[in-house]
C-alpha cells in the first residue's frame, strides 16, 4: 500500500463549462484510522451530472469533493469493519478515506455481477431510475414514456428497468446517432432521436405521434416543453435533473406551454434519491436476477486511473459516455469479472 493519498479539490467557481483549471490534485500522507474508524482504499469512483451543479456553491473550495465511491477496507480499528471488506461511501474524489461504520454501506457480492454495477444500475443511478418509475411516475404495464438524455447513466437504467416493468412504447433523446443506435439495439428503446437534428417538439412528435403517458426528465428546457405538449391527459413528469442549465451562462429556457399542465391535468414531481435508500434491497431483488441471467446488461464507460477522474468528469459533461461514467483504480484489477 502506498504511503501517500491523493484528493481532488475545487479551486474556483466556473462560469459556464468547467475546465481542468477549476480542480487540483492534492497529495498528503496516507491517513491513519483512529479508534472506531477504518481506512478505505478507493477502487471505483462515480462522476455524475449533479457534481456540476454543486460546483456553483455547494462544494467547498480547496477541500476534497464528495461523491460515490466503492472501496476496500485496508486497515480497521473498528470490529464492525473487517479488513478486506468491500464498502460504498460518499467521501468521493480521493484515493483513501477514513470512515466510520455509519458512513459506509457494505456491498453484497452477487455471482456473475461486476462490482462496478454498484455504482450503476445497482447504485444511486439505478435507484434513481427505479424510484422515478415505481414511486413517482407509478409506471403501469403498457404505458408509453419518453426519457431525455437516454444514453446517460440514469437514462440507460430507466430504459432497462422500464422494459422489465412492461412499458409500452419507449422513446429517448441522445446527442449522437451512434448513441441512438446503441439505445435501440441494446437497451430496449423503440425509437431514439438525435436532439441536434431539429426542434425537440418536432422530433418527439414524430417519434411518438400518439403521445406519451410519462416523461423522465434529465434535461429540462426545450425537452421539458416538448414533453408537456406530447403528454396525454393525466400524464406524469418525473424531474431528475436539468442538464441543459448546468453550464448555461444566460437566462434559463422559458417554458411556453405551462398552461398545458393545468389543461391536461398533468403531474410533475421531483425527488432526491437519498430519501429512498430504504428501497435498496427491493432494487436488488428486482434487478439482480436479470443481471445474472444476462437479460439486463451493464451500460457503463470505464476510465482507467484515479488521475483521470477530472478528465472523466468533463468528458461526461460533454456527453462522451455511454451509460454510467466510472473511474477504475489500477488496484481494482483483481475485482474485475473473469
CSV table of C-alpha atoms in Angstrom, one decimal:
chain,number,residue,atom,x,y,z
A,1,UNK,CA,0.0,0.0,0.0
A,2,UNK,CA,1.2,3.5,-0.9
A,3,UNK,CA,2.3,5.9,1.8
A,4,UNK,CA,0.5,8.9,0.2
A,5,UNK,CA,-3.0,9.8,-0.7
A,6,UNK,CA,-4.5,11.9,-3.4
A,7,UNK,CA,-7.6,14.1,-3.2
A,8,UNK,CA,-9.2,16.3,-5.8
A,9,UNK,CA,-10.2,19.9,-4.7
A,10,UNK,CA,-12.2,22.5,-6.5
A,11,UNK,CA,-10.1,25.7,-6.7
A,12,UNK,CA,-12.6,28.2,-8.1
A,13,UNK,CA,-16.2,28.6,-9.3
A,14,UNK,CA,-16.8,28.1,-13.0
A,15,UNK,CA,-18.7,30.5,-15.2
A,16,UNK,CA,-20.1,28.2,-17.9
A,17,UNK,CA,-18.3,25.0,-18.7
A,18,UNK,CA,-15.7,23.9,-16.2
A,19,UNK,CA,-12.1,23.2,-17.2
A,20,UNK,CA,-9.2,21.3,-15.6
A,21,UNK,CA,-8.0,24.6,-14.1
A,22,UNK,CA,-11.0,24.5,-11.7
A,23,UNK,CA,-9.5,21.5,-10.0
A,24,UNK,CA,-6.3,20.5,-8.2
A,25,UNK,CA,-4.8,17.1,-7.2
A,26,UNK,CA,-3.5,17.4,-3.6
A,27,UNK,CA,-1.1,14.9,-2.2
A,28,UNK,CA,-0.9,14.2,1.5
A,29,UNK,CA,0.4,11.5,3.9
A,30,UNK,CA,-1.8,8.4,4.0
A,31,UNK,CA,-4.4,9.0,6.7
A,32,UNK,CA,-4.5,6.5,9.6
A,33,UNK,CA,-7.7,5.3,11.2
A,34,UNK,CA,-8.4,6.2,14.8
A,35,UNK,CA,-10.5,4.0,17.2
A,36,UNK,CA,-13.9,3.5,15.8
A,37,UNK,CA,-12.9,4.1,12.2
A,38,UNK,CA,-11.3,2.3,9.2
A,39,UNK,CA,-9.2,3.2,6.2
A,40,UNK,CA,-10.8,2.5,2.8
A,41,UNK,CA,-8.8,2.4,-0.4
A,42,UNK,CA,-10.8,3.5,-3.4
A,43,UNK,CA,-11.4,1.0,-6.2
A,44,UNK,CA,-14.2,2.7,-8.3
A,45,UNK,CA,-15.4,6.3,-8.4
A,46,UNK,CA,-18.6,7.8,-9.8
A,47,UNK,CA,-18.7,11.1,-11.7
A,48,UNK,CA,-22.2,12.5,-12.0
A,49,UNK,CA,-24.0,15.4,-13.6
A,50,UNK,CA,-25.1,16.7,-10.2
A,51,UNK,CA,-21.4,17.4,-9.4
A,52,UNK,CA,-21.5,20.2,-11.9
A,53,UNK,CA,-24.5,21.8,-10.1
A,54,UNK,CA,-22.7,21.5,-6.8
A,55,UNK,CA,-19.6,23.3,-8.2
A,56,UNK,CA,-21.6,26.6,-8.2
A,57,UNK,CA,-21.7,26.8,-4.4
A,58,UNK,CA,-22.4,23.5,-2.6
A,59,UNK,CA,-18.8,22.2,-2.9
A,60,UNK,CA,-16.4,24.0,-0.6
A,61,UNK,CA,-13.3,25.4,-2.3
A,62,UNK,CA,-9.9,23.9,-1.5
A,63,UNK,CA,-11.5,20.8,0.1
A,64,UNK,CA,-12.0,17.2,-1.1
A,65,UNK,CA,-15.0,16.8,-3.3
A,66,UNK,CA,-17.8,14.4,-2.3
A,67,UNK,CA,-19.2,11.6,-4.5
A,68,UNK,CA,-20.0,7.9,-4.6
A,69,UNK,CA,-17.1,5.5,-4.2
A,70,UNK,CA,-16.5,1.8,-3.9
A,71,UNK,CA,-13.5,0.8,-1.9
A,72,UNK,CA,-11.8,-1.9,0.2
A,73,UNK,CA,-11.1,-1.7,3.9
A,74,UNK,CA,-7.3,-1.9,4.2
A,75,UNK,CA,-6.9,-1.0,7.9
A,76,UNK,CA,-9.5,-1.1,10.6
A,77,UNK,CA,-9.8,0.0,14.2
A,78,UNK,CA,-13.5,-1.0,14.5
A,79,UNK,CA,-14.7,-4.6,14.7
A,80,UNK,CA,-17.7,-3.7,12.6
A,81,UNK,CA,-15.5,-3.1,9.6
A,82,UNK,CA,-13.3,-6.0,8.7
A,83,UNK,CA,-10.2,-5.6,6.7
A,84,UNK,CA,-10.8,-6.7,3.1
A,85,UNK,CA,-14.5,-5.8,3.2
A,86,UNK,CA,-16.0,-4.0,0.2
A,87,UNK,CA,-18.0,-0.9,1.0
A,88,UNK,CA,-19.6,2.1,-0.6
A,89,UNK,CA,-19.2,5.6,0.8
A,90,UNK,CA,-19.8,9.3,-0.2
A,91,UNK,CA,-16.4,10.8,0.6
A,92,UNK,CA,-15.7,10.9,-3.1
A,93,UNK,CA,-12.8,12.1,-5.1
A,94,UNK,CA,-9.9,10.7,-3.0
A,95,UNK,CA,-7.8,7.6,-3.2
A,96,UNK,CA,-8.2,6.9,0.5
A,97,UNK,CA,-10.8,7.8,3.1
A,98,UNK,CA,-11.2,7.3,6.9
A,99,UNK,CA,-14.8,6.3,7.6
A,100,UNK,CA,-17.0,5.2,10.5
A,101,UNK,CA,-19.3,2.2,10.2
A,102,UNK,CA,-22.3,4.6,9.9
A,103,UNK,CA,-20.7,6.3,6.9
A,104,UNK,CA,-20.5,3.2,4.7
A,105,UNK,CA,-22.8,0.7,3.1
A,106,UNK,CA,-21.5,-2.9,3.0
A,107,UNK,CA,-21.8,-4.3,-0.6
A,108,UNK,CA,-23.2,-7.7,-1.2
A,109,UNK,CA,-21.4,-9.8,-3.9
A,110,UNK,CA,-23.7,-11.3,-6.4
A,111,UNK,CA,-22.4,-14.2,-8.5
A,112,UNK,CA,-21.6,-13.0,-12.1
A,113,UNK,CA,-22.3,-9.3,-11.3
A,114,UNK,CA,-19.3,-7.0,-11.6
A,115,UNK,CA,-18.5,-4.8,-8.7
A,116,UNK,CA,-18.9,-1.7,-10.8
A,117,UNK,CA,-22.7,-2.4,-11.1
A,118,UNK,CA,-23.0,-1.0,-7.5
A,119,UNK,CA,-22.2,2.5,-9.0
A,120,UNK,CA,-24.5,2.0,-11.9
A,121,UNK,CA,-27.8,0.1,-12.1
A,122,UNK,CA,-27.4,-1.3,-8.5
A,123,UNK,CA,-26.3,2.0,-7.1
A,124,UNK,CA,-27.6,5.5,-6.8
A,125,UNK,CA,-28.0,5.8,-10.6
A,126,UNK,CA,-30.2,2.7,-10.8
A,127,UNK,CA,-32.1,3.5,-7.6
A,128,UNK,CA,-32.9,7.0,-9.1
A,129,UNK,CA,-34.4,5.3,-12.2
A,130,UNK,CA,-36.3,2.7,-10.0
A,131,UNK,CA,-37.8,5.3,-7.7
A,132,UNK,CA,-38.7,7.5,-10.6
A,133,UNK,CA,-40.6,4.7,-12.4
A,134,UNK,CA,-42.2,3.0,-9.4
A,135,UNK,CA,-42.8,5.7,-6.8
A,136,UNK,CA,-43.0,8.9,-8.7
A,137,UNK,CA,-44.4,8.1,-12.1
A,138,UNK,CA,-46.1,4.8,-11.0
A,139,UNK,CA,-45.5,3.2,-14.4
A,140,UNK,CA,-48.1,0.7,-15.3
A,141,UNK,CA,-47.7,-2.1,-17.9
A,142,UNK,CA,-48.3,-0.9,-21.5
A,143,UNK,CA,-47.8,2.8,-20.8
A,144,UNK,CA,-45.6,4.9,-23.1
A,145,UNK,CA,-42.7,7.0,-22.0
A,146,UNK,CA,-40.1,9.5,-23.1
A,147,UNK,CA,-36.7,9.8,-21.5
A,148,UNK,CA,-34.3,12.7,-22.2
A,149,UNK,CA,-30.5,12.1,-22.0
A,150,UNK,CA,-31.4,8.5,-22.5
A,151,UNK,CA,-27.8,7.5,-23.2
A,152,UNK,CA,-26.6,8.6,-19.8
A,153,UNK,CA,-26.4,6.6,-16.6
A,154,UNK,CA,-30.0,7.3,-15.4
A,155,UNK,CA,-31.3,7.2,-18.9
A,156,UNK,CA,-30.0,3.8,-19.7
A,157,UNK,CA,-31.1,2.4,-16.3
A,158,UNK,CA,-34.5,3.9,-16.8
A,159,UNK,CA,-34.8,2.2,-20.2
A,160,UNK,CA,-33.6,-1.2,-18.8
A,161,UNK,CA,-36.0,-1.1,-15.9
A,162,UNK,CA,-39.0,0.2,-17.7
A,163,UNK,CA,-38.7,-2.5,-20.3
A,164,UNK,CA,-38.6,-5.1,-17.4
A,165,UNK,CA,-41.7,-3.5,-16.0
A,166,UNK,CA,-43.6,-3.9,-19.2
A,167,UNK,CA,-43.6,-0.4,-20.6
A,168,UNK,CA,-45.2,0.2,-23.9
A,169,UNK,CA,-43.5,2.4,-26.5
A,170,UNK,CA,-40.2,3.8,-25.2
A,171,UNK,CA,-38.8,6.9,-26.8
A,172,UNK,CA,-35.5,8.6,-25.9
A,173,UNK,CA,-33.3,11.5,-26.9
A,174,UNK,CA,-29.5,11.4,-27.2
A,175,UNK,CA,-26.7,13.5,-28.6
A,176,UNK,CA,-25.4,11.4,-31.4
A,177,UNK,CA,-26.8,8.9,-34.0
A,178,UNK,CA,-24.4,6.3,-32.6
A,179,UNK,CA,-25.9,6.6,-29.1
A,180,UNK,CA,-29.4,6.5,-30.5
A,181,UNK,CA,-28.5,3.2,-32.3
A,182,UNK,CA,-27.0,1.7,-29.1
A,183,UNK,CA,-30.1,2.5,-27.2
A,184,UNK,CA,-32.5,0.9,-29.7
A,185,UNK,CA,-30.2,-2.1,-30.3
A,186,UNK,CA,-29.1,-2.9,-26.8
A,187,UNK,CA,-31.1,-1.1,-24.1
A,188,UNK,CA,-34.7,-1.6,-25.2
A,189,UNK,CA,-35.8,1.8,-26.6
A,190,UNK,CA,-38.2,1.7,-29.6
A,191,UNK,CA,-37.0,4.9,-31.1
A,192,UNK,CA,-34.4,7.5,-30.1
A,193,UNK,CA,-33.8,10.8,-31.8
A,194,UNK,CA,-30.6,12.9,-32.0
A,195,UNK,CA,-31.7,16.2,-30.4
A,196,UNK,CA,-29.3,18.1,-32.7
A,197,UNK,CA,-31.5,17.2,-35.7
A,198,UNK,CA,-34.1,19.8,-35.1
A,199,UNK,CA,-36.6,21.3,-32.5
A,200,UNK,CA,-37.3,18.8,-29.7
A,201,UNK,CA,-41.0,19.2,-30.0
A,202,UNK,CA,-41.0,18.2,-33.7
A,203,UNK,CA,-38.6,15.3,-33.1
A,204,UNK,CA,-40.7,14.0,-30.2
A,205,UNK,CA,-44.0,14.4,-32.1
A,206,UNK,CA,-42.6,12.3,-34.9
A,207,UNK,CA,-41.2,9.6,-32.6
A,208,UNK,CA,-44.4,9.4,-30.5
A,209,UNK,CA,-47.2,10.6,-32.8
A,210,UNK,CA,-49.9,9.2,-30.5
A,211,UNK,CA,-48.4,10.9,-27.4
A,212,UNK,CA,-46.8,9.7,-24.2
A,213,UNK,CA,-48.0,8.8,-20.7
A,214,UNK,CA,-45.0,9.8,-18.7
A,215,UNK,CA,-41.7,11.7,-19.1
A,216,UNK,CA,-38.5,11.1,-17.2
A,217,UNK,CA,-36.7,14.5,-17.4
A,218,UNK,CA,-32.9,14.6,-17.1
A,219,UNK,CA,-32.5,17.8,-19.2
A,220,UNK,CA,-35.2,20.4,-18.7
A,221,UNK,CA,-35.6,23.3,-21.1
A,222,UNK,CA,-36.7,22.6,-24.6
A,223,UNK,CA,-37.1,18.9,-23.8
A,224,UNK,CA,-39.5,19.5,-21.0
A,225,UNK,CA,-41.5,21.9,-23.1
A,226,UNK,CA,-41.7,19.2,-25.9
A,227,UNK,CA,-42.8,16.6,-23.4
A,228,UNK,CA,-45.5,18.7,-21.9
A,229,UNK,CA,-47.0,19.1,-25.4
A,230,UNK,CA,-46.8,15.4,-26.1
A,231,UNK,CA,-48.2,14.1,-22.8
A,232,UNK,CA,-51.7,12.8,-22.7
A,233,UNK,CA,-54.3,13.8,-20.2
A,234,UNK,CA,-53.2,13.0,-16.6
A,235,UNK,CA,-49.7,12.3,-17.7
A,236,UNK,CA,-46.8,12.4,-15.3
A,237,UNK,CA,-43.4,14.1,-15.4
A,238,UNK,CA,-40.5,12.9,-13.2
A,239,UNK,CA,-37.9,15.6,-12.7
A,240,UNK,CA,-34.5,14.1,-12.2
A,241,UNK,CA,-32.1,16.8,-13.4
A,242,UNK,CA,-31.7,19.9,-15.6
A,243,UNK,CA,-28.5,19.2,-17.6
A,244,UNK,CA,-29.5,21.9,-20.1
A,245,UNK,CA,-28.9,24.6,-17.4
A,246,UNK,CA,-25.8,23.3,-15.6
A,247,UNK,CA,-23.3,25.1,-17.9
A,248,UNK,CA,-25.5,27.9,-19.2
A,249,UNK,CA,-24.4,31.5,-18.8
A,250,UNK,CA,-27.6,33.2,-19.9
A,251,UNK,CA,-31.2,33.2,-18.7
A,252,UNK,CA,-32.8,29.7,-18.4
A,253,UNK,CA,-35.1,28.5,-21.1
A,254,UNK,CA,-38.6,29.9,-20.6
A,255,UNK,CA,-41.3,27.2,-21.0
A,256,UNK,CA,-44.1,28.5,-23.2
A,257,UNK,CA,-46.7,25.8,-22.5
A,258,UNK,CA,-47.1,25.7,-18.8
A,259,UNK,CA,-50.9,26.2,-19.0
A,260,UNK,CA,-51.0,22.7,-20.5
A,261,UNK,CA,-50.1,21.3,-17.1
A,262,UNK,CA,-53.5,22.6,-15.9
A,263,UNK,CA,-55.5,21.9,-19.0
A,264,UNK,CA,-54.3,18.3,-19.3
A,265,UNK,CA,-54.2,17.6,-15.5
A,266,UNK,CA,-50.6,16.8,-15.6
A,267,UNK,CA,-48.5,16.0,-12.6
A,268,UNK,CA,-44.8,17.0,-12.2
A,269,UNK,CA,-42.7,15.9,-9.3
A,270,UNK,CA,-39.0,15.9,-8.5
A,271,UNK,CA,-37.2,13.9,-5.8
A,272,UNK,CA,-33.9,13.2,-4.1
A,273,UNK,CA,-32.8,9.6,-4.2
A,274,UNK,CA,-31.3,9.9,-0.7
A,275,UNK,CA,-34.9,10.0,0.6
A,276,UNK,CA,-35.5,6.5,-0.8
A,277,UNK,CA,-32.5,4.5,0.4
A,278,UNK,CA,-34.8,2.0,2.1
A,279,UNK,CA,-35.7,0.7,-1.3
A,280,UNK,CA,-32.1,-0.5,-2.0
A,281,UNK,CA,-32.9,-4.2,-1.2
A,282,UNK,CA,-36.1,-4.0,-3.3
A,283,UNK,CA,-34.0,-2.8,-6.2
A,284,UNK,CA,-31.6,-5.8,-5.7
A,285,UNK,CA,-34.4,-8.2,-5.7
A,286,UNK,CA,-35.8,-6.8,-8.9
A,287,UNK,CA,-32.7,-6.4,-11.0
A,288,UNK,CA,-30.0,-8.9,-9.8
A,289,UNK,CA,-31.7,-12.0,-11.3
A,290,UNK,CA,-31.9,-10.3,-14.7
A,291,UNK,CA,-28.2,-9.2,-14.5
A,292,UNK,CA,-27.2,-12.8,-13.6
A,293,UNK,CA,-29.3,-14.3,-16.5
A,294,UNK,CA,-28.0,-11.8,-19.0
A,295,UNK,CA,-31.4,-10.3,-19.8
A,296,UNK,CA,-30.0,-6.9,-18.5
A,297,UNK,CA,-26.5,-5.7,-19.4
A,298,UNK,CA,-24.3,-3.1,-17.9
A,299,UNK,CA,-24.2,0.3,-19.6
A,300,UNK,CA,-21.0,1.9,-18.5
A,301,UNK,CA,-18.0,3.8,-19.7
A,302,UNK,CA,-14.9,3.0,-17.6
A,303,UNK,CA,-11.9,5.3,-17.5
A,304,UNK,CA,-8.7,3.9,-16.0
A,305,UNK,CA,-6.8,5.5,-13.2
A,306,UNK,CA,-7.7,8.0,-10.4
A,307,UNK,CA,-5.5,10.6,-12.1
A,308,UNK,CA,-8.1,10.7,-14.9
A,309,UNK,CA,-11.1,11.5,-12.7
A,310,UNK,CA,-11.3,15.1,-13.8
A,311,UNK,CA,-10.9,14.2,-17.4
A,312,UNK,CA,-13.7,11.6,-17.0
A,313,UNK,CA,-16.0,14.2,-15.3
A,314,UNK,CA,-15.5,16.8,-18.0
A,315,UNK,CA,-16.0,14.1,-20.7
A,316,UNK,CA,-19.3,13.1,-19.0
A,317,UNK,CA,-20.5,16.7,-19.2
A,318,UNK,CA,-19.6,16.8,-22.9
A,319,UNK,CA,-21.6,13.6,-23.4
A,320,UNK,CA,-18.6,11.3,-24.1
A,321,UNK,CA,-20.0,8.5,-22.0
A,322,UNK,CA,-22.4,5.8,-23.0
A,323,UNK,CA,-24.2,4.8,-19.8
A,324,UNK,CA,-22.7,5.3,-16.4
A,325,UNK,CA,-19.3,7.1,-16.3
A,326,UNK,CA,-17.0,5.2,-13.9
A,327,UNK,CA,-13.3,5.7,-12.9
A,328,UNK,CA,-11.4,2.5,-12.0
A,329,UNK,CA,-8.2,2.3,-10.0
A,330,UNK,CA,-5.3,0.1,-11.1
A,331,UNK,CA,-5.8,-1.8,-7.8
A,332,UNK,CA,-9.3,-2.8,-8.9
A,333,UNK,CA,-7.9,-5.3,-11.4
A,334,UNK,CA,-8.4,-8.2,-9.0
A,335,UNK,CA,-12.1,-7.3,-8.7
A,336,UNK,CA,-12.8,-7.4,-12.5
A,337,UNK,CA,-15.1,-10.3,-13.6
A,338,UNK,CA,-13.3,-13.3,-15.0
